[in-house]
Tab-separated table of N, CA, C and O in Angstrom:
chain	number	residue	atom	x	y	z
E	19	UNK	N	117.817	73.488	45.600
E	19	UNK	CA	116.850	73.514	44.525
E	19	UNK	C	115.808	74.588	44.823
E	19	UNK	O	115.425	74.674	45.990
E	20	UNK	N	115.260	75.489	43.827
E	20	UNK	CA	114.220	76.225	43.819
E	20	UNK	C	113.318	75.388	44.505
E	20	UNK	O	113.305	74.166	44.659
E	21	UNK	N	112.320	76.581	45.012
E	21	UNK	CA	110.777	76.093	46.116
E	21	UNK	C	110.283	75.573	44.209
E	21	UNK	O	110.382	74.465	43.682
E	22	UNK	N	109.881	76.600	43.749
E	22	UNK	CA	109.178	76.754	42.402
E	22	UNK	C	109.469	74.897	41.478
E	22	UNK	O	108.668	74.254	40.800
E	23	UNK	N	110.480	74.664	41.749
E	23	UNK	CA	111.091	73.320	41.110
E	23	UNK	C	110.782	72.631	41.394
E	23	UNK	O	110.387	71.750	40.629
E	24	UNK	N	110.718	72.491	43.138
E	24	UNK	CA	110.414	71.696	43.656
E	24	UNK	C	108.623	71.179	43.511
E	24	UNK	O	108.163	70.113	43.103
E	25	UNK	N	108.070	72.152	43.916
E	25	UNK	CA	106.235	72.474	43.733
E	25	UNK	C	106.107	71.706	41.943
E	25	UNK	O	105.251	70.843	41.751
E	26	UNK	N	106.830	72.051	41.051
E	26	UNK	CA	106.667	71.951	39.583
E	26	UNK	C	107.243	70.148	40.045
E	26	UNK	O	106.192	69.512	39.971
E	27	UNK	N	107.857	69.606	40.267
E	27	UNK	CA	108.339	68.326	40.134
E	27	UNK	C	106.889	67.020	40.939
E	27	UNK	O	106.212	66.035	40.645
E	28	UNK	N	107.137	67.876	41.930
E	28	UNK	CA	105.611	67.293	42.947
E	28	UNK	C	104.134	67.165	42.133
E	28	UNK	O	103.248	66.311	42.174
E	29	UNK	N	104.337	68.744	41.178
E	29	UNK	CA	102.595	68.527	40.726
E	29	UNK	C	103.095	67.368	39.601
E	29	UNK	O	102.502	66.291	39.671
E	30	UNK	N	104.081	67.500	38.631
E	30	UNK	CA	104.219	66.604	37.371
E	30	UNK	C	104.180	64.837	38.032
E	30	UNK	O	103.778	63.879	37.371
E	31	UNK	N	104.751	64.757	39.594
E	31	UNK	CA	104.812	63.158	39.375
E	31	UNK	C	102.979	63.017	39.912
E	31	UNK	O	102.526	61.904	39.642
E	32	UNK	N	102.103	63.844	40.502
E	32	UNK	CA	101.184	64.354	40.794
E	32	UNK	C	99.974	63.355	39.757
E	32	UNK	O	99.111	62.507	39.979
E	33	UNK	N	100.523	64.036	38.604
E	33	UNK	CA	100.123	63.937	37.478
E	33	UNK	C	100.274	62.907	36.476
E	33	UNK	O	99.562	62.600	35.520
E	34	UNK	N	101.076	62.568	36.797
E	34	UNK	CA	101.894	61.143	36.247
E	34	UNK	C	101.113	60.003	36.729
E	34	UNK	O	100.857	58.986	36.084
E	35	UNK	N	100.749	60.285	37.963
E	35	UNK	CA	100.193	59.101	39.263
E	35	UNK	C	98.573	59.345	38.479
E	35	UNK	O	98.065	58.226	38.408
E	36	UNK	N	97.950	60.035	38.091
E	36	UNK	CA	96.915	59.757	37.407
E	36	UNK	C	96.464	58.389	37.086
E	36	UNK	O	95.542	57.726	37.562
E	37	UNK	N	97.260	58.142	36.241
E	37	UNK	CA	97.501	56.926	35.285
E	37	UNK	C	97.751	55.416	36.154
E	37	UNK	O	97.818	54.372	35.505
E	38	UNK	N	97.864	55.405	37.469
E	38	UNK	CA	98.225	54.350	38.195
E	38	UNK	C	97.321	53.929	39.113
E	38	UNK	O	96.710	54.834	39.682
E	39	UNK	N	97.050	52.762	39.435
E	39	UNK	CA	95.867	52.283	40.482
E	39	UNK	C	96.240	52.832	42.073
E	39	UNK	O	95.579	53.446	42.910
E	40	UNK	N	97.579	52.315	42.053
E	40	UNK	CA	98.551	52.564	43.374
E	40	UNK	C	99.703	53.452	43.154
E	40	UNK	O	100.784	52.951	42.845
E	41	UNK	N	99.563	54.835	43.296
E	41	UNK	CA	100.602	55.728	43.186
E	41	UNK	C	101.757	55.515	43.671
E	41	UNK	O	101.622	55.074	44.812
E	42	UNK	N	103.071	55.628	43.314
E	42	UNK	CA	104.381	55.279	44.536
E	42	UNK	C	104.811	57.061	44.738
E	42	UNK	O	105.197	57.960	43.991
E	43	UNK	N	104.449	56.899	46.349
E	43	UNK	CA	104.076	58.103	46.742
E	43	UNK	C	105.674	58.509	47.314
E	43	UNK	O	106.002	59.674	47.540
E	44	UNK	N	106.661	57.238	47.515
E	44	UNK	CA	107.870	57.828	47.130
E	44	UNK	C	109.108	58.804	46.479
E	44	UNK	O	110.254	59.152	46.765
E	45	UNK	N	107.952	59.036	45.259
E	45	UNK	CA	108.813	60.129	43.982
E	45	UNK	C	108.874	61.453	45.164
E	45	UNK	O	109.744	62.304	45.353
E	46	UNK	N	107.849	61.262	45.690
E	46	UNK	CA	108.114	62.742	46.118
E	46	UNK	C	108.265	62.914	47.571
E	46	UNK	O	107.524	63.550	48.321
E	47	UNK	N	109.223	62.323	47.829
E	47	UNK	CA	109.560	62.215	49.166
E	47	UNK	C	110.945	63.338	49.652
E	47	UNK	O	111.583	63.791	48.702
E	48	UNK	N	111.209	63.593	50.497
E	48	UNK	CA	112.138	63.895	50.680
E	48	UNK	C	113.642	63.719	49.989
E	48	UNK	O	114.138	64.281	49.013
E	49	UNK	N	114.094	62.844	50.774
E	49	UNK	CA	115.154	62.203	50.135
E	49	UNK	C	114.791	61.977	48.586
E	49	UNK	O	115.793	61.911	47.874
E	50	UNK	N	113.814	61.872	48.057
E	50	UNK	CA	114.165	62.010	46.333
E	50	UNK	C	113.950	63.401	45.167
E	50	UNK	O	114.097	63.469	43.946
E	51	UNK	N	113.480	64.553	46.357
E	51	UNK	CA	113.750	65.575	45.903
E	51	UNK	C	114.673	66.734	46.621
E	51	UNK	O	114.655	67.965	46.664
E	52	UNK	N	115.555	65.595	47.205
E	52	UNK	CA	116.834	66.544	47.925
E	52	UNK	C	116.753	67.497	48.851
E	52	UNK	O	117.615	68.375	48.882
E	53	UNK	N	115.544	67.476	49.893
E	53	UNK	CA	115.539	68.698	50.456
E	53	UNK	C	115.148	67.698	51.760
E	53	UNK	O	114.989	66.492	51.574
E	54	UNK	N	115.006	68.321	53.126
E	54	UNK	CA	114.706	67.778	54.717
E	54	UNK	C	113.028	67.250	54.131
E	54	UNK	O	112.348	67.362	53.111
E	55	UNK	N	112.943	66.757	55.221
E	55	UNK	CA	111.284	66.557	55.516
E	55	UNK	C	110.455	67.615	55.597
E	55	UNK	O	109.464	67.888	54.920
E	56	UNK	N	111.263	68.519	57.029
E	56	UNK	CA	110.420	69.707	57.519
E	56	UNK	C	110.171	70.658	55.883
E	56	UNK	O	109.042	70.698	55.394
E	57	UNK	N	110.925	71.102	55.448
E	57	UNK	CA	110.967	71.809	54.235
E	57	UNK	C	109.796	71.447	52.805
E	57	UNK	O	109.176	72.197	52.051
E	58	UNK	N	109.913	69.572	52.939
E	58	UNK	CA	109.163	69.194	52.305
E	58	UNK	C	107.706	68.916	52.320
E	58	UNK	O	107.033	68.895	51.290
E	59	UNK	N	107.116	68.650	53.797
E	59	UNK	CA	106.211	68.920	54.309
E	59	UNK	C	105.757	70.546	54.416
E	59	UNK	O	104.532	70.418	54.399
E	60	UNK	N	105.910	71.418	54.476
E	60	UNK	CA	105.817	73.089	54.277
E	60	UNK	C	105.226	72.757	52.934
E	60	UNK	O	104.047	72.501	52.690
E	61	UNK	N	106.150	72.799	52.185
E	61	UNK	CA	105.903	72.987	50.693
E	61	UNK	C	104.367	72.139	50.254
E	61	UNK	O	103.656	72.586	49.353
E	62	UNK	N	104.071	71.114	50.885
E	62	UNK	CA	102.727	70.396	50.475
E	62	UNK	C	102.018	70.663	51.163
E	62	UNK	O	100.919	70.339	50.715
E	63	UNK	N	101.894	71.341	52.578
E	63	UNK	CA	101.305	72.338	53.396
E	63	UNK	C	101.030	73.779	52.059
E	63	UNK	O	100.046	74.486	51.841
E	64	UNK	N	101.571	73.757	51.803
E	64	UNK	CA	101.332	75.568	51.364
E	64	UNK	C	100.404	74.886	49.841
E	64	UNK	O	99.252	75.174	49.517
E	65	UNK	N	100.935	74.358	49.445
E	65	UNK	CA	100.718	73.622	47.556
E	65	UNK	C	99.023	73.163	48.035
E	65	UNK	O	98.342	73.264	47.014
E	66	UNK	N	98.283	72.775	49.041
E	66	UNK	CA	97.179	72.269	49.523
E	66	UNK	C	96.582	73.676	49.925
E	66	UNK	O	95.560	74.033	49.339
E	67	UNK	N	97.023	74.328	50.679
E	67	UNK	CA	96.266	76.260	51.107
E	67	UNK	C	96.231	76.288	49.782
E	67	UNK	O	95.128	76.174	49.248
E	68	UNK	N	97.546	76.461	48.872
E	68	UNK	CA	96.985	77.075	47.437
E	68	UNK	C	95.733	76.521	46.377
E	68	UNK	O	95.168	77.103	45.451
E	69	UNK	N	95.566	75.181	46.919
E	69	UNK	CA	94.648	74.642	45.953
E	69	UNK	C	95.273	73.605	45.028
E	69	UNK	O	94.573	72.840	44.366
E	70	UNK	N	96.806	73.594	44.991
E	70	UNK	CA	96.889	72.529	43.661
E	70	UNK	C	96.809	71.549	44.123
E	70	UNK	O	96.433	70.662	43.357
E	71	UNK	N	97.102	71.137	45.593
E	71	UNK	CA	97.000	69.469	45.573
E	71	UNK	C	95.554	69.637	46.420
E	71	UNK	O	94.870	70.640	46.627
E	72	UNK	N	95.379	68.251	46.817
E	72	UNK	CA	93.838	67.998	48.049
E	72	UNK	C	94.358	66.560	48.092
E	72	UNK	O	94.968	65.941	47.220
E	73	UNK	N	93.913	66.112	49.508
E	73	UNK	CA	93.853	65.038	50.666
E	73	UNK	C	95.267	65.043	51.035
E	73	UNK	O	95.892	63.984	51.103
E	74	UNK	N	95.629	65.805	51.197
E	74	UNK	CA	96.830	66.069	52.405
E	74	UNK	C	96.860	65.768	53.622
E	74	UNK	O	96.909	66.790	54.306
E	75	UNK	N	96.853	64.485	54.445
E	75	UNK	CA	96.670	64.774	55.647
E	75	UNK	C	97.767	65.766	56.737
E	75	UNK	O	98.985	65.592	56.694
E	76	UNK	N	97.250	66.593	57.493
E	76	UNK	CA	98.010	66.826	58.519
E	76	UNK	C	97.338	66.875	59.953
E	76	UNK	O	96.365	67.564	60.258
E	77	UNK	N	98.006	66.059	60.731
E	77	UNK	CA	98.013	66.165	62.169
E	77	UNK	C	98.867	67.113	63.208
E	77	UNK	O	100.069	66.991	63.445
E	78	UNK	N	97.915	68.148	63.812
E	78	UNK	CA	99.101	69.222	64.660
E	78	UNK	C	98.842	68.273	66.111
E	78	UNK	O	97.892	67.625	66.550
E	79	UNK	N	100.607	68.661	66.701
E	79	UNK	CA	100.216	68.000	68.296
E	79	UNK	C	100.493	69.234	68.920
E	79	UNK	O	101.008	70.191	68.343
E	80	UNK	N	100.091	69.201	70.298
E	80	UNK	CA	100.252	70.456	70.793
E	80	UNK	C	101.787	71.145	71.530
E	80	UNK	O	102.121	72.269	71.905
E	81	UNK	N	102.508	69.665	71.478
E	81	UNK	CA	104.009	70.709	71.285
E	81	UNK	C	104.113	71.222	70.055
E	81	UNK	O	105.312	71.498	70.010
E	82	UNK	N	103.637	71.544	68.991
E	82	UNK	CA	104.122	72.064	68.007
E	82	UNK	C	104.742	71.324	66.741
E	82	UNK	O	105.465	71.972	65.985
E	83	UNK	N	104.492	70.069	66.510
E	83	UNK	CA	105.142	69.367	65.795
E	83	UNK	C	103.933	68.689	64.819
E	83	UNK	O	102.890	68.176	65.222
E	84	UNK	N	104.350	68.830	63.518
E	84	UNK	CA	102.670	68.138	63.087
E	84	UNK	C	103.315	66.968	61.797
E	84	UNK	O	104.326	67.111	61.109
E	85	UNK	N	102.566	66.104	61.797
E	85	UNK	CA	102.971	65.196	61.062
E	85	UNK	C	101.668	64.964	59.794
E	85	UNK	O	100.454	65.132	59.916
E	86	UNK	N	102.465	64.523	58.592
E	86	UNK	CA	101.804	65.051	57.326
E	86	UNK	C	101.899	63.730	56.700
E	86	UNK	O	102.921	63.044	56.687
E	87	UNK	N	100.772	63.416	56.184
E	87	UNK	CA	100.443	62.041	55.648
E	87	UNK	C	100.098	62.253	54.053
E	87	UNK	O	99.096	62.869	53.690
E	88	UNK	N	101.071	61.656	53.121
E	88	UNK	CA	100.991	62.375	51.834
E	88	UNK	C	100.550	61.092	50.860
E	88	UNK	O	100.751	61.101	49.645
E	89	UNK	N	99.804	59.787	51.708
E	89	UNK	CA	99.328	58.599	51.368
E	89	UNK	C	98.186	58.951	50.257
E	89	UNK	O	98.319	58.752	49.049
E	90	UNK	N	97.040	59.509	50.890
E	90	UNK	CA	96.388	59.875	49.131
E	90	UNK	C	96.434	61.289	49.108
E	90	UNK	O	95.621	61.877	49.821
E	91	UNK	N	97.196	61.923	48.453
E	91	UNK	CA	97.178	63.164	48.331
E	91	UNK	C	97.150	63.373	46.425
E	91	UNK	O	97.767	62.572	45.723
E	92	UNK	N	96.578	64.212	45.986
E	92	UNK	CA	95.944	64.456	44.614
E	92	UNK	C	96.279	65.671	44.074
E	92	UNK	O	96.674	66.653	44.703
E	93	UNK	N	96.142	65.595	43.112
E	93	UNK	CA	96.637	66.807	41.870
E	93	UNK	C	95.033	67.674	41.848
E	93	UNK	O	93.874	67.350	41.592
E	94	UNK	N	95.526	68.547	42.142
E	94	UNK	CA	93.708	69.120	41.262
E	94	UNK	C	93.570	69.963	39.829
E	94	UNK	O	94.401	69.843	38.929
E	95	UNK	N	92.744	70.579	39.769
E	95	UNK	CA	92.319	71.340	38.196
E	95	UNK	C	93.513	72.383	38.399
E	95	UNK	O	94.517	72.611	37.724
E	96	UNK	N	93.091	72.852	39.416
E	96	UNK	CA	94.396	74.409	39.335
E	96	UNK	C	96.091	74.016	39.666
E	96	UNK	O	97.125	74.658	39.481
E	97	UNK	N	95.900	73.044	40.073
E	97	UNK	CA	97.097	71.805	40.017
E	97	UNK	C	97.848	71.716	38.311
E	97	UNK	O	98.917	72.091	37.829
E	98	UNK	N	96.937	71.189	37.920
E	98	UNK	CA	97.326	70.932	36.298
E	98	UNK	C	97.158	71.683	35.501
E	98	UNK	O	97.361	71.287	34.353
E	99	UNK	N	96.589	73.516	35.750
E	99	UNK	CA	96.647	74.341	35.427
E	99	UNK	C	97.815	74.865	35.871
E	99	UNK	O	98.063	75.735	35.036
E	100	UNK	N	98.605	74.867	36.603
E	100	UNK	CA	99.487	75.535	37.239
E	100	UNK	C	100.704	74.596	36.438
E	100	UNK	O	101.816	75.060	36.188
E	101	UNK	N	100.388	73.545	36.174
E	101	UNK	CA	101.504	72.818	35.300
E	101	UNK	C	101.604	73.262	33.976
E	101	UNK	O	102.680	73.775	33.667
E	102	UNK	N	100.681	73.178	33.076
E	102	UNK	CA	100.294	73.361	31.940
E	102	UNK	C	100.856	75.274	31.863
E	102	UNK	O	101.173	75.673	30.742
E	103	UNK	N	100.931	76.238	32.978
E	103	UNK	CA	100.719	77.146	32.435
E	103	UNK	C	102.845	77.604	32.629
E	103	UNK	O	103.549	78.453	32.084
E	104	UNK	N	103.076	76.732	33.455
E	104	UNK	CA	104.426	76.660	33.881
E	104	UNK	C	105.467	75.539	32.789
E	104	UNK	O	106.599	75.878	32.441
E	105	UNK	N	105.206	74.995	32.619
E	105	UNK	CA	105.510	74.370	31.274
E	105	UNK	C	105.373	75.346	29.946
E	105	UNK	O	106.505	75.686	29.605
E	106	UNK	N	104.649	75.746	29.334
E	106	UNK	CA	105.068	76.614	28.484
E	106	UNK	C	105.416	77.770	28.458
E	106	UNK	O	105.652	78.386	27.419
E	107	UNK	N	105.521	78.364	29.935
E	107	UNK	CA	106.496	79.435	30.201
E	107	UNK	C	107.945	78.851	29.930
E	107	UNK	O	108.773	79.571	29.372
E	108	UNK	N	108.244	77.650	30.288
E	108	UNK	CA	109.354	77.263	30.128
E	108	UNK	C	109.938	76.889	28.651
E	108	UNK	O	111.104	76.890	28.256
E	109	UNK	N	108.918	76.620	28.081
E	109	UNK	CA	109.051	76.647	26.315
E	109	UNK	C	109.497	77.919	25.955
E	109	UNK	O	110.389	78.037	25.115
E	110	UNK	N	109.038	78.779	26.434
E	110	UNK	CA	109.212	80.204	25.985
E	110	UNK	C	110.613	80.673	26.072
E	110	UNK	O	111.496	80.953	25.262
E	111	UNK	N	110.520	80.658	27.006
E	111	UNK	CA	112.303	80.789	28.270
E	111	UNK	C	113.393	80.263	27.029
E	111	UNK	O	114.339	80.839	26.491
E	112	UNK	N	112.882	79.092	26.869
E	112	UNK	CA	113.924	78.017	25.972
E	112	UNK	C	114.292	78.417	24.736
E	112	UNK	O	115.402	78.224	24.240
E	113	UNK	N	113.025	79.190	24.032
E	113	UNK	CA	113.155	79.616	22.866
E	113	UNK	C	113.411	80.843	22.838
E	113	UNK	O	113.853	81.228	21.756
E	114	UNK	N	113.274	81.771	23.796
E	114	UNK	CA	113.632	83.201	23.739
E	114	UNK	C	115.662	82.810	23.625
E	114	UNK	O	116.463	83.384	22.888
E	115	UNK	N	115.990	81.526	24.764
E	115	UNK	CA	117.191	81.895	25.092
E	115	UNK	C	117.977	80.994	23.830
E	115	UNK	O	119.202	80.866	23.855
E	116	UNK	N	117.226	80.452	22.846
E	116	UNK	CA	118.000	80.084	21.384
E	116	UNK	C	118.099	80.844	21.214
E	116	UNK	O	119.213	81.321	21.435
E	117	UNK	N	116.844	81.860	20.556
E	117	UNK	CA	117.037	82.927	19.598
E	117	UNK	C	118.263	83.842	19.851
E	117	UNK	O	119.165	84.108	19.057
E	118	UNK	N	118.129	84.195	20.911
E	118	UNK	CA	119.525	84.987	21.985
E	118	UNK	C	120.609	84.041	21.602
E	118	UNK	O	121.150	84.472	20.584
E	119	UNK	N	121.140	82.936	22.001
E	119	UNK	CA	122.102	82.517	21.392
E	119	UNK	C	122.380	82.294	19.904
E	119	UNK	O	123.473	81.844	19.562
E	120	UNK	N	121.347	82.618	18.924
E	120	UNK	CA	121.547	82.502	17.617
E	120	UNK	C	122.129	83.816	16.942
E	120	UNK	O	122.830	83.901	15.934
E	121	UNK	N	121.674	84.760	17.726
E	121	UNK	CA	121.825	86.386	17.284
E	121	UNK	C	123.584	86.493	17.635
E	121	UNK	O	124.380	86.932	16.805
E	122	UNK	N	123.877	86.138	18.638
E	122	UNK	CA	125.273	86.410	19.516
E	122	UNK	C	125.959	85.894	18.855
E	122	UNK	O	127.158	85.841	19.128
């Protein structure tokens, strides 16, 4: 699966969890978006530097191994900007590639 898919699936259940007292922080686990841990942890490592999510925990140990606590971790403004602006790119995409199949 695309990084990009992946980041877009994370902010939407992100976002979804809004709406809930107790998020099930499961959706976006590994195993339910098909990719390792290490890979999946990176990706909410980098998505937190960028700004879309916040309360990420991570712990580094000094062999080199750091463990990532994704218990309250949050959507932010540029979070749901980054959804909102990726979502109707994808409208676009959709409708450029009718029109293209309507012409053909």
């Amino acid at each position: 699966m695309n990084n990009f898919t992946i980041i877009y699936r994370i902010l939407k259940t992100l976002n979804t969890a809004l709406d809930c007292p107790e998020p099930d922080m499961t959706r976006i686990s590994a195993e339910q978006l098909g990719i390792s841990p290490i890979k999946r942890d990176n990706i909410l490592r980098l998505m937190q530097e960028e700004g879309l999510i916040r309360e990420l925990g991570i712990t580094g140990y000094f062999d080199g191994v750091h463990y990532v606590d994704d218990s309250q971790v949050h959507i932010t403004f540029a979070g749901m900007q980054y959804l909102q602006e990726n979502s109707m790119m994808k409208k676009a995409a959709n409708l450029a590639k009718g029109i293209a199949d309507t012409i053909l």
